[in-house]
GROMACS .gro file of N, CA and C in nm:
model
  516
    1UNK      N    1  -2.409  -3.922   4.123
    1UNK     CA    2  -2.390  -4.048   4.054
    1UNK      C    3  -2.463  -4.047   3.920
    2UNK      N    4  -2.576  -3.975   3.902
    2UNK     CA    5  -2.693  -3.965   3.774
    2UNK      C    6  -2.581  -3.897   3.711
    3UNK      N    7  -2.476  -3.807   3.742
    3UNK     CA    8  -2.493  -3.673   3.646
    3UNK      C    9  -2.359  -3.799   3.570
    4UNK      N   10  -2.246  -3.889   3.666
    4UNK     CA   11  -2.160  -3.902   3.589
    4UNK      C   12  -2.226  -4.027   3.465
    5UNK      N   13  -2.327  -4.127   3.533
    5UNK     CA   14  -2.368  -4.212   3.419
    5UNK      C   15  -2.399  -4.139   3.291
    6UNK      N   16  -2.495  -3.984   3.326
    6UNK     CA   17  -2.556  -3.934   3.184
    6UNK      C   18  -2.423  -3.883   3.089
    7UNK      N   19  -2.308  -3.838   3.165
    7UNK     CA   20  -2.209  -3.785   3.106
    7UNK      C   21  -2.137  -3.882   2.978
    8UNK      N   22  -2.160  -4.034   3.103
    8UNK     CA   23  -2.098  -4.150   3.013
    8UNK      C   24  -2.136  -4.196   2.871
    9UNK      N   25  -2.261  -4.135   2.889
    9UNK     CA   26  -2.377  -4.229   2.788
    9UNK      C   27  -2.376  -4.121   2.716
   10UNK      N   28  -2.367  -3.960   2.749
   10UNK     CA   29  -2.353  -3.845   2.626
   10UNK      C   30  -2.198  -3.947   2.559
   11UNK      N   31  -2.063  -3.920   2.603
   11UNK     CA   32  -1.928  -3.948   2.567
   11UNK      C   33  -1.935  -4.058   2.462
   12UNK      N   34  -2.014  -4.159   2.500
   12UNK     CA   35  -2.029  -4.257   2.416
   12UNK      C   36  -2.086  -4.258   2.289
   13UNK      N   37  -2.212  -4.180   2.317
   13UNK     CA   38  -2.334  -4.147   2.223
   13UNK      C   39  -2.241  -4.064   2.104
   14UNK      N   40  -2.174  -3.948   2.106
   14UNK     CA   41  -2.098  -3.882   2.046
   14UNK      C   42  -2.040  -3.923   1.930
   15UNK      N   43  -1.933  -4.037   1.885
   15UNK     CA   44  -1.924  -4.131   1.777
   15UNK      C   45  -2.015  -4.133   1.675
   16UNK      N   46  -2.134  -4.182   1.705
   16UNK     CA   47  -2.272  -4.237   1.652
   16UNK      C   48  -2.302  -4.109   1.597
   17UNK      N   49  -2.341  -3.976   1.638
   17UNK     CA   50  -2.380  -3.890   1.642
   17UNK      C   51  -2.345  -3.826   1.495
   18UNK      N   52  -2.215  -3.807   1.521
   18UNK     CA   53  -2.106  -3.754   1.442
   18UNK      C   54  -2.059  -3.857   1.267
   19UNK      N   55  -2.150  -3.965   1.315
   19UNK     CA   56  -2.109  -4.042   1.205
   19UNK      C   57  -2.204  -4.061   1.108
   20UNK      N   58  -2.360  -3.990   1.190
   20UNK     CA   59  -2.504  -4.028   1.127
   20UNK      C   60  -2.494  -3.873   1.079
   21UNK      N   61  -2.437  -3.765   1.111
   21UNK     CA   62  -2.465  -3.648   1.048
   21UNK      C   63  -2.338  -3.584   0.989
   22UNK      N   64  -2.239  -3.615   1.011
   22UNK     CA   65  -2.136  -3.565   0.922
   22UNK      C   66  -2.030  -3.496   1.027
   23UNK      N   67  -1.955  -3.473   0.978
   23UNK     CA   68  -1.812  -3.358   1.103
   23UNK      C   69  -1.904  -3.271   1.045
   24UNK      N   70  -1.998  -3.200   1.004
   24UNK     CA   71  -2.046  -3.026   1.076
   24UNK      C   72  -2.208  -3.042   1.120
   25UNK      N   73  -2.245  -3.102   1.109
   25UNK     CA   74  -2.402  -3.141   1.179
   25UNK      C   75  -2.444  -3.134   1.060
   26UNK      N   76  -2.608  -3.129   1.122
   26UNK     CA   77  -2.724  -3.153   1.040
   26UNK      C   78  -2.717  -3.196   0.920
   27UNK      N   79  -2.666  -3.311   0.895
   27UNK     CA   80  -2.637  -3.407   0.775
   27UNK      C   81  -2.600  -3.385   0.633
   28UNK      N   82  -2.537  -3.280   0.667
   28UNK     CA   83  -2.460  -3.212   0.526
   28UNK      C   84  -2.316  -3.325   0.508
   29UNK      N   85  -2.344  -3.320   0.413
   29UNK     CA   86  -2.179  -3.401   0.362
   29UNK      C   87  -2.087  -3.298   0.291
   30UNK      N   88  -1.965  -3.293   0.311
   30UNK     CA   89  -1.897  -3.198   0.225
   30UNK      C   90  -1.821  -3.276   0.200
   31UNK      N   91  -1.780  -3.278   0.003
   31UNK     CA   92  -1.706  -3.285  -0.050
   31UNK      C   93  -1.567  -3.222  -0.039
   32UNK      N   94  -1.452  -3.300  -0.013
   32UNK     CA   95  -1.296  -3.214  -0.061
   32UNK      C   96  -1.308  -3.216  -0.198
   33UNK      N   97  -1.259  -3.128  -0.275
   33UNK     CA   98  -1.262  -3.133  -0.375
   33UNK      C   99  -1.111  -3.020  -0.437
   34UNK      N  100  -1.048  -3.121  -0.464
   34UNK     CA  101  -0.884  -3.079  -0.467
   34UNK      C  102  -0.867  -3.062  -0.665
   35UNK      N  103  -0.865  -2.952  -0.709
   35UNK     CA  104  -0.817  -2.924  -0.861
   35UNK      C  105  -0.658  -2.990  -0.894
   36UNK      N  106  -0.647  -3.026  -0.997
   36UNK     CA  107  -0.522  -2.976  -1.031
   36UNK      C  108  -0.490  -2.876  -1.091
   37UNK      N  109  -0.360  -2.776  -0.995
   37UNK     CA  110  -0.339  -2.626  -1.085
   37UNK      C  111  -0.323  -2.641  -1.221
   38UNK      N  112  -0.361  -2.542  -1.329
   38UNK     CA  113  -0.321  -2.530  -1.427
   38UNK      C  114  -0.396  -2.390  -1.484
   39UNK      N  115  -0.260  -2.392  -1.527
   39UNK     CA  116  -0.277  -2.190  -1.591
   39UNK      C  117  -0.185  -2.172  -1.707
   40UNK      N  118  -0.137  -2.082  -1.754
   40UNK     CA  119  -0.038  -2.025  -1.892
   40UNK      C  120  -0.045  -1.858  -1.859
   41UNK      N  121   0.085  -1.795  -1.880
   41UNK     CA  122   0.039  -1.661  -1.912
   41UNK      C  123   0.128  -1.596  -1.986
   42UNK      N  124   0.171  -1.482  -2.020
   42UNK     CA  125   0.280  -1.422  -2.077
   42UNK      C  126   0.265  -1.306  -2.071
   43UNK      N  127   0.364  -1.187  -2.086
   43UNK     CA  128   0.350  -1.050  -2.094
   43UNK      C  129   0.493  -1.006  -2.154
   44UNK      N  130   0.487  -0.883  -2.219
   44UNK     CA  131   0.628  -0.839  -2.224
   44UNK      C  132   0.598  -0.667  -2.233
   45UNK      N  133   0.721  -0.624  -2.202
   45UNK     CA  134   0.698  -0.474  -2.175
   45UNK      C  135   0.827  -0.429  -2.242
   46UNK      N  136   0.779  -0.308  -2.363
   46UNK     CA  137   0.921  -0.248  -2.445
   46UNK      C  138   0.905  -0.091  -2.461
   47UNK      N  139   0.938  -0.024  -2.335
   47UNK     CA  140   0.945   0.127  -2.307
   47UNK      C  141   1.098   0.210  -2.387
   48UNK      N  142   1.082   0.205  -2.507
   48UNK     CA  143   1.201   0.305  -2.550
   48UNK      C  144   1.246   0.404  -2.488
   49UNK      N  145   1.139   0.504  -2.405
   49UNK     CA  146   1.204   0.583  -2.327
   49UNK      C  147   1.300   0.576  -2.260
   50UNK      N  148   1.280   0.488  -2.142
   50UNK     CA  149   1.317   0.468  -2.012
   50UNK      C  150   1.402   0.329  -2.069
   51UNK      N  151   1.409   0.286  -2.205
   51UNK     CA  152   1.478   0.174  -2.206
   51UNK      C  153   1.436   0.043  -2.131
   52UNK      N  154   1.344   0.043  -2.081
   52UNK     CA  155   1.293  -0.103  -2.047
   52UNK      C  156   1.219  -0.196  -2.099
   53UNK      N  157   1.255  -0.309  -2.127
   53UNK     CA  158   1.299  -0.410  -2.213
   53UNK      C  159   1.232  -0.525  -2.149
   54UNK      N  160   1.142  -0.652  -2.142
   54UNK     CA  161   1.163  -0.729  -2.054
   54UNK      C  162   1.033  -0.799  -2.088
   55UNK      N  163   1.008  -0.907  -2.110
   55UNK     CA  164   0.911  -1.009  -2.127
   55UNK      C  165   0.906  -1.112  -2.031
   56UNK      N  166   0.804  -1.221  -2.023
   56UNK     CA  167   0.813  -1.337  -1.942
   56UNK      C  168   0.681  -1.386  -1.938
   57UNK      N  169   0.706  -1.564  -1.997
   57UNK     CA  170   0.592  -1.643  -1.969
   57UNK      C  171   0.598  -1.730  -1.939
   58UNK      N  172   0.517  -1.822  -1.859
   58UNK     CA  173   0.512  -1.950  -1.791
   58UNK      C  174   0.404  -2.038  -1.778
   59UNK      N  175   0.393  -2.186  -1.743
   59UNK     CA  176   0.253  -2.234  -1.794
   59UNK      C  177   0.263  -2.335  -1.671
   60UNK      N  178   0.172  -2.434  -1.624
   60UNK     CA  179   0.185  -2.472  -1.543
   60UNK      C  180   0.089  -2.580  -1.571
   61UNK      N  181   0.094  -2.751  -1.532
   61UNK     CA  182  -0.021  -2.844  -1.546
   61UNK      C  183   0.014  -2.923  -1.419
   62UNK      N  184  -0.044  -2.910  -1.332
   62UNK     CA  185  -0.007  -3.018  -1.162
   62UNK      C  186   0.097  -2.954  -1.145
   63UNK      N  187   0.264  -3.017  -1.100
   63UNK     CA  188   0.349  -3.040  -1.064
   63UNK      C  189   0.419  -2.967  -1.182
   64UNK      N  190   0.415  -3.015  -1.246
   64UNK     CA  191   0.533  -2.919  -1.400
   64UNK      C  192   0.501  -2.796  -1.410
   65UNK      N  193   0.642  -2.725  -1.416
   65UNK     CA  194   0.609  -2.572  -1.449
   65UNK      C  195   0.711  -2.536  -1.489
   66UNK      N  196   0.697  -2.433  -1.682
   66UNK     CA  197   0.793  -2.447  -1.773
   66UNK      C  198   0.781  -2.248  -1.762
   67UNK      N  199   0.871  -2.217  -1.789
   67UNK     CA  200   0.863  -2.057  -1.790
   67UNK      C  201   1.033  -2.004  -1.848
   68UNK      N  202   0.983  -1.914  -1.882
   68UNK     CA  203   1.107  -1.761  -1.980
   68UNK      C  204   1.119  -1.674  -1.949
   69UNK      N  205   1.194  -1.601  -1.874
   69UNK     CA  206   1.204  -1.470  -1.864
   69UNK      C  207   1.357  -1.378  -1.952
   70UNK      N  208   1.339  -1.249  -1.982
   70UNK     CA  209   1.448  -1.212  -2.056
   70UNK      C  210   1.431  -1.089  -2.041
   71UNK      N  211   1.560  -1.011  -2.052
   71UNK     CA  212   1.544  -0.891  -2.020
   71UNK      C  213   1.697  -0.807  -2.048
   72UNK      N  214   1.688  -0.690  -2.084
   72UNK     CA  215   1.792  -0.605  -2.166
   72UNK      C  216   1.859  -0.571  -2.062
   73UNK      N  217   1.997  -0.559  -2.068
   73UNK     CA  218   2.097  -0.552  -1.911
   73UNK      C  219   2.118  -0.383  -1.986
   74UNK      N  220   2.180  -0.286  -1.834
   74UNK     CA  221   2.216  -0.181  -1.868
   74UNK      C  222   2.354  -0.204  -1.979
   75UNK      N  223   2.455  -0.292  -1.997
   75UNK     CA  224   2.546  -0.270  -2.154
   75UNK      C  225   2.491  -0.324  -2.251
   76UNK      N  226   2.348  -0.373  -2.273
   76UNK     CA  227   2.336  -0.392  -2.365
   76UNK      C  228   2.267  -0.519  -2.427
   77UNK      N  229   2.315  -0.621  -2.345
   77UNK     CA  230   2.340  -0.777  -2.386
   77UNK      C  231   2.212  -0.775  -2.309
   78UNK      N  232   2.134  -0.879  -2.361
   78UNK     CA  233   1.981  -0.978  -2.310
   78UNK      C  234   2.043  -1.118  -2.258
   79UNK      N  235   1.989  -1.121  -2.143
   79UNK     CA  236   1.993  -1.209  -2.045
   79UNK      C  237   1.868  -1.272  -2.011
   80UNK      N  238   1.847  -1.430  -2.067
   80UNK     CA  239   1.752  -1.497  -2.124
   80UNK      C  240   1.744  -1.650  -2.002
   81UNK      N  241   1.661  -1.607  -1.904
   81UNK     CA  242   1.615  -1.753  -1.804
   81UNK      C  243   1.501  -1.824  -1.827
   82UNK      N  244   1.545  -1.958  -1.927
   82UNK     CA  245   1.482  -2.064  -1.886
   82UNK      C  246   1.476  -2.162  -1.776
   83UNK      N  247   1.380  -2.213  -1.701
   83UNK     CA  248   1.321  -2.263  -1.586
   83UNK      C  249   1.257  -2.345  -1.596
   84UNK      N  250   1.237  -2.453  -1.524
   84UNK     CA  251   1.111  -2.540  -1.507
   84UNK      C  252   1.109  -2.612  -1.344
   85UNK      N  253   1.030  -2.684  -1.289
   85UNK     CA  254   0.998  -2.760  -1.194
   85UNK      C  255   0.929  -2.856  -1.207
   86UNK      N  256   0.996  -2.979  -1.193
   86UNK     CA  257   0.903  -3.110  -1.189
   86UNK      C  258   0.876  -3.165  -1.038
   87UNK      N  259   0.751  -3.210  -1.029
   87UNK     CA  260   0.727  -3.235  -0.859
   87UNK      C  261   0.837  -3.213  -0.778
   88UNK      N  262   0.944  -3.263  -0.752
   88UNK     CA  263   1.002  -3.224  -0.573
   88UNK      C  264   1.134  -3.188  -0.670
   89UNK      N  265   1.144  -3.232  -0.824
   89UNK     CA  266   1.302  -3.161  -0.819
   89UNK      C  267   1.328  -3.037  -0.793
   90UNK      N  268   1.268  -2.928  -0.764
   90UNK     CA  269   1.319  -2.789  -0.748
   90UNK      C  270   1.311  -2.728  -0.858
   91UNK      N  271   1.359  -2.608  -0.836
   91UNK     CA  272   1.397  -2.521  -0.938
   91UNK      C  273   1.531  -2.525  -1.030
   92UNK      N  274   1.501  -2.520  -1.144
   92UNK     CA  275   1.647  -2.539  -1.203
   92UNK      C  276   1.623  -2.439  -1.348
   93UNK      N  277   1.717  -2.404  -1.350
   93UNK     CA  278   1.714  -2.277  -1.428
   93UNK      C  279   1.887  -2.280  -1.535
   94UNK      N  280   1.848  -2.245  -1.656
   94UNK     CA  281   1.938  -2.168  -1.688
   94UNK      C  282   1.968  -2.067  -1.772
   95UNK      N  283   2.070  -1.998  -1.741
   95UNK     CA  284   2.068  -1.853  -1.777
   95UNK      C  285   2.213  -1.864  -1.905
   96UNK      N  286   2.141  -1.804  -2.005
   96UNK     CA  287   2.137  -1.760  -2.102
   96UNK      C  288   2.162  -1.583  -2.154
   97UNK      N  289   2.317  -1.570  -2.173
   97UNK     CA  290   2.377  -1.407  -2.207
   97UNK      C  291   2.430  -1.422  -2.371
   98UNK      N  292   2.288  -1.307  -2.477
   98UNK     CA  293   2.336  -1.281  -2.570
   98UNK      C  294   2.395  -1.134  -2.638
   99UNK      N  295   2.402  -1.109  -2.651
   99UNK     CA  296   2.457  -1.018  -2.748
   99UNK      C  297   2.603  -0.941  -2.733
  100UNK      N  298   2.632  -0.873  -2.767
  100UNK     CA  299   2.749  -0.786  -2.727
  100UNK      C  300   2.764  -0.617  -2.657
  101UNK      N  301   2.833  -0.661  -2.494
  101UNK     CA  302   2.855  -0.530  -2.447
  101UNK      C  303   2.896  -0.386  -2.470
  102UNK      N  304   2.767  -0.289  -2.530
  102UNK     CA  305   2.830  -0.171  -2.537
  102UNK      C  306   2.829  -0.071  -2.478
  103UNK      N  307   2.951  -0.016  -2.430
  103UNK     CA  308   2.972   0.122  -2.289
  103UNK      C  309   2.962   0.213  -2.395
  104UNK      N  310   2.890   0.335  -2.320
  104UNK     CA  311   2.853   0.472  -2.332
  104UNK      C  312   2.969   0.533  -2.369
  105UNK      N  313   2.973   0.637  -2.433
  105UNK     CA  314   3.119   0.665  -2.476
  105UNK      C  315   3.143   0.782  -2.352
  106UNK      N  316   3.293   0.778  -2.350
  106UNK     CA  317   3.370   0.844  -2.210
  106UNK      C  318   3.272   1.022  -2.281
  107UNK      N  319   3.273   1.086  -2.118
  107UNK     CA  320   3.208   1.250  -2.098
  107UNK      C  321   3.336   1.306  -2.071
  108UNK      N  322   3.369   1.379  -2.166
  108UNK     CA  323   3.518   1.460  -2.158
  108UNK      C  324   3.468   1.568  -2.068
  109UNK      N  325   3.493   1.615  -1.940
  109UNK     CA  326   3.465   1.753  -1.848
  109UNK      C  327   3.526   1.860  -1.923
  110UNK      N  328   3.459   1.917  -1.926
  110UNK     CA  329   3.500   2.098  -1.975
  110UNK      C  330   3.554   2.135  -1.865
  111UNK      N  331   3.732   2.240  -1.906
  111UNK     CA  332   3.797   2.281  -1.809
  111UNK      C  333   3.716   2.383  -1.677
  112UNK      N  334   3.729   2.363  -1.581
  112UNK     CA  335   3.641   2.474  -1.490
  112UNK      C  336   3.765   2.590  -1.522
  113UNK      N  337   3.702   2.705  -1.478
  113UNK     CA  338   3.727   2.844  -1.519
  113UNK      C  339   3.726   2.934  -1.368
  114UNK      N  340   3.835   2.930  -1.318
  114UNK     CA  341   3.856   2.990  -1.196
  114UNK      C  342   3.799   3.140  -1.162
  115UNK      N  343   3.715   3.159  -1.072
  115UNK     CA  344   3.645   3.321  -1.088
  115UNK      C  345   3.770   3.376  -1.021
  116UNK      N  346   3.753   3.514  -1.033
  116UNK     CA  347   3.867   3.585  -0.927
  116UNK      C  348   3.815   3.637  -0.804
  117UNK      N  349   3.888   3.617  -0.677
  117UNK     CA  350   3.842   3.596  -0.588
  117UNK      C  351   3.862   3.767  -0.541
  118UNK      N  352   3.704   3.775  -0.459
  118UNK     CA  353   3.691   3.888  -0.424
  118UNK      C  354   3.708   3.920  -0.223
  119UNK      N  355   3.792   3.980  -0.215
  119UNK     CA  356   3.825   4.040  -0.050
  119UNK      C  357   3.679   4.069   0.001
  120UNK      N  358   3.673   4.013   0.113
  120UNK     CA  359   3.598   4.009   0.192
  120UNK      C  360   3.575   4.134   0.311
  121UNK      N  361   3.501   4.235   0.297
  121UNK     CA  362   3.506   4.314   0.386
  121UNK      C  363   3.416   4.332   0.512
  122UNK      N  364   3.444   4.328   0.628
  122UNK     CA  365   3.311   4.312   0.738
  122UNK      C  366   3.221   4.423   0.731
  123UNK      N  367   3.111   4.437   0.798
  123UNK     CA  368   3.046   4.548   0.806
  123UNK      C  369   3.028   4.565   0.930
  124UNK      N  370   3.085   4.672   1.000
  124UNK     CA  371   3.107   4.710   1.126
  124UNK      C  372   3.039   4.810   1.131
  125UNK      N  373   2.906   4.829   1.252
  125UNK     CA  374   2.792   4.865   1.328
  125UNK      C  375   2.825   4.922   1.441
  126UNK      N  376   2.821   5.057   1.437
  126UNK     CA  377   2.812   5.139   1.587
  126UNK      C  378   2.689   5.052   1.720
  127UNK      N  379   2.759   5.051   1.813
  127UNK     CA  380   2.678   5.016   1.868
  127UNK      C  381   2.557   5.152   1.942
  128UNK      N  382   2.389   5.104   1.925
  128UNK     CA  383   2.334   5.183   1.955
  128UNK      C  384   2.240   5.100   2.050
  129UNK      N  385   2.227   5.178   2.173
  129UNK     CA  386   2.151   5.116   2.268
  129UNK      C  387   2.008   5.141   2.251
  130UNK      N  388   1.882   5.009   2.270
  130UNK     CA  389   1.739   5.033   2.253
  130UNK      C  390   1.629   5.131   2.375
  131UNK      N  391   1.639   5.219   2.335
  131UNK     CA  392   1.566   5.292   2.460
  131UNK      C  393   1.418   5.287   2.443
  132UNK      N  394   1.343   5.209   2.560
  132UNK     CA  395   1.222   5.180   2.574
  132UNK      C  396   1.158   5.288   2.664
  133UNK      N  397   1.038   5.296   2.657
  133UNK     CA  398   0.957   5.386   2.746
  133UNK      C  399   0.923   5.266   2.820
  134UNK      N  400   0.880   5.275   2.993
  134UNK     CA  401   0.851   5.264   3.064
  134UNK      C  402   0.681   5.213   3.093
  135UNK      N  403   0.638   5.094   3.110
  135UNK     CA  404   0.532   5.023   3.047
  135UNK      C  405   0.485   5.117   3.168
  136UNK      N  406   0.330   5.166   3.141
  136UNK     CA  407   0.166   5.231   3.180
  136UNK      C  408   0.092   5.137   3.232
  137UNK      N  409   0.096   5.119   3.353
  137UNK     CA  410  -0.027   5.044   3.410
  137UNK      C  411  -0.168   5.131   3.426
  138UNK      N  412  -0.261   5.052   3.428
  138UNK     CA  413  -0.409   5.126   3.432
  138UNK      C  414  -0.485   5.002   3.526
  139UNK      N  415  -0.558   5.094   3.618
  139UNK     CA  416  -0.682   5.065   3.696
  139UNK      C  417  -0.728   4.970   3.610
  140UNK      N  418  -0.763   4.854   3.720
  140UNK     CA  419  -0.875   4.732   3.675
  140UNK      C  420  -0.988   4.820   3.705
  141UNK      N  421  -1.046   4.739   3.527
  141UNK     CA  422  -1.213   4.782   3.541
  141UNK      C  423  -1.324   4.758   3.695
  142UNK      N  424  -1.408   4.830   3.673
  142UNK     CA  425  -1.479   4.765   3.782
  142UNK      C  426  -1.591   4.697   3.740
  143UNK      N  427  -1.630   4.590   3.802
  143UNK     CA  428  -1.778   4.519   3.741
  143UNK      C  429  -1.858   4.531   3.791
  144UNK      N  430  -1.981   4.510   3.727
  144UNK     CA  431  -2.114   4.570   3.824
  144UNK      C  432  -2.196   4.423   3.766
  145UNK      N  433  -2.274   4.393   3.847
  145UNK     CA  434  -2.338   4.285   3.820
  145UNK      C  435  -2.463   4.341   3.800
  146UNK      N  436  -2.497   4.283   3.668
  146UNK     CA  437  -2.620   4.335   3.572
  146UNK      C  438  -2.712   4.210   3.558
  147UNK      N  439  -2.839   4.265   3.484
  147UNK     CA  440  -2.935   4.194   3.481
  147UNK      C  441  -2.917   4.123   3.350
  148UNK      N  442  -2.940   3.949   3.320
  148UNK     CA  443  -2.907   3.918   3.237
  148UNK      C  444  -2.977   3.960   3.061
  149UNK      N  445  -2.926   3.966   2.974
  149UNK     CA  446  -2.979   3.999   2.849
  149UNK      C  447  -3.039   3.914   2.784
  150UNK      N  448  -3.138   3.897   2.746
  150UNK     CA  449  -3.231   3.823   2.627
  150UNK      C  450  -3.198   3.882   2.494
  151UNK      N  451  -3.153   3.739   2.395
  151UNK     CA  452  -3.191   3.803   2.214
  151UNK      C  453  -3.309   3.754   2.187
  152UNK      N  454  -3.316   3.768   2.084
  152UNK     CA  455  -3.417   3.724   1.979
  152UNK      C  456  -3.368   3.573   1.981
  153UNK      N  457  -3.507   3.500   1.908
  153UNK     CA  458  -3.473   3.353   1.888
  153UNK      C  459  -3.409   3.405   1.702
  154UNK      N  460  -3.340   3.311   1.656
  154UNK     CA  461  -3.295   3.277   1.512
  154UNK      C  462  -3.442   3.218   1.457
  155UNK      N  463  -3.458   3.305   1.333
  155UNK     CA  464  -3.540   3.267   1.242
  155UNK      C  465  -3.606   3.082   1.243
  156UNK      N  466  -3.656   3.076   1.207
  156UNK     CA  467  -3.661   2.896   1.183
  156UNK      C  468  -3.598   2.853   1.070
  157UNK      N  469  -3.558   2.734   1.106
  157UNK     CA  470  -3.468   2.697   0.946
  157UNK      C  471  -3.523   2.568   0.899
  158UNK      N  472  -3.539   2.534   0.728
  158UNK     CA  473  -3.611   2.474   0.704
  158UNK      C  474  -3.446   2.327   0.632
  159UNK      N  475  -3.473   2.223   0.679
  159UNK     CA  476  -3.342   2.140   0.604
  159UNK      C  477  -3.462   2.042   0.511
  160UNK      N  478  -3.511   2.098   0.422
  160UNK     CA  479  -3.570   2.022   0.315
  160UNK      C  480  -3.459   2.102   0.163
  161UNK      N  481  -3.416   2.014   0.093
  161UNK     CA  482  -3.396   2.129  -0.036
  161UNK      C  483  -3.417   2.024  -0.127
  162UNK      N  484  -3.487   2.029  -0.257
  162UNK     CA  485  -3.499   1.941  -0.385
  162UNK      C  486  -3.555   1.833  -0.308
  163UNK      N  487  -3.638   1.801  -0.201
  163UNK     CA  488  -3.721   1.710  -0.163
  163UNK      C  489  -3.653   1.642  -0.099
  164UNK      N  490  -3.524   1.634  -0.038
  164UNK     CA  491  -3.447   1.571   0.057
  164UNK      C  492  -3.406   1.646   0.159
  165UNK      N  493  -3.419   1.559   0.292
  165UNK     CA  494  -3.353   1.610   0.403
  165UNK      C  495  -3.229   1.607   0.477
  166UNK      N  496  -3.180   1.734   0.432
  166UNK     CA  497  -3.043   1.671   0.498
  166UNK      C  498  -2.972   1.770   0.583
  167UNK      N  499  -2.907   1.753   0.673
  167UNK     CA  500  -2.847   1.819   0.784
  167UNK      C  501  -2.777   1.952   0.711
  168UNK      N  502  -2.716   1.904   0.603
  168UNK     CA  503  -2.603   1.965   0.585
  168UNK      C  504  -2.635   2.096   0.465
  169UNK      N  505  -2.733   2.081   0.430
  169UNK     CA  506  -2.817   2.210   0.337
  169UNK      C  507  -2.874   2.280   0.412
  170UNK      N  508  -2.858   2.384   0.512
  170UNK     CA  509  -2.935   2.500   0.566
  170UNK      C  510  -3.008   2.576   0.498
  171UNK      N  511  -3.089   2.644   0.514
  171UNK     CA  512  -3.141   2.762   0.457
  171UNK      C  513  -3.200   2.848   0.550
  172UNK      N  514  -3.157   2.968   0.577
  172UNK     CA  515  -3.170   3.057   0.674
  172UNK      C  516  -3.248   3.138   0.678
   0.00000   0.00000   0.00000
């Protein structure tokens, strides 16, 4: 009967507890502390080699977010996306094709040049049979049980080198 009253009076007590010291104890208060995003950036990348072409920047304050991207298509023409997002409308974008398509000019094949075909002759092998000698067995050794052998101990080895000790520097 004690244990369920003390249980009652912890259950109760709990509220109070939690309200004199905070949701994590010992009377720390924590602040939420919510930013609003905001950033900007841009980059663009123009590899003549490899032909890649391609920029893009975008900026952002809360909820709004304004951005460009563009980039050189394999015929030629730049294909230019403007974008933005205002709180819940979504994404909305539009795309933007300038310049004019130009194809690679046609690869005329050089005529192939027929080799002349050469007859095929087999190479026909006498048959010769493998003549083996006849495997030599030999007597098992016999063992003799001997007295065991002692070496020498190995030198002593010192693992100090340049004033450090380390396993892995021997010196013999």
């Amino acid at each position: 009967m004690a244990f369920k009253v003390l249980a009652l009076l912890a259950l109760a007590a709990s509220p109070m507890v939690l309200a004199q010291y905070g949701q994590y104890g010992h009377g720390q208060q924590v602040e939420q502390y919510v930013s609003e995003p905001h950033y900007a950036y841009e980059y663009a990348v123009k590899d003549e080699h490899t032909k890649d072409i391609h920029s893009h920047k975008e900026s952002r304050k809360g909820d709004k977010t304004e951005g460009e991207y563009s980039l050189v298509e394999p015929d030629g023409t730049i294909r230019t996306v403007k974008y933005h997002v205002d709180g819940k409308s979504g994404f909305i974008a539009e795309v933007i094709r300038s310049g004019h398509a130009v194809h690679a000019p046609a690869v005329v094949a050089k005529p192939v040049v027929a080799k002349p075909v050469v007859a095929y002759k087999p190479v026909v092998a006498a048959y010769k049979p493998i003549v083996a000698a006849a495997p030599v067995y030999h007597a098992a050794p016999l063992y003799q049980h001997a007295a065991p052998v002692y070496h020498a101990a190995p030198a002593a080895t010192s693992y100090v080198q340049n004033g450090h000790n380390s396993q892995y520097n021997r010196h013999y």
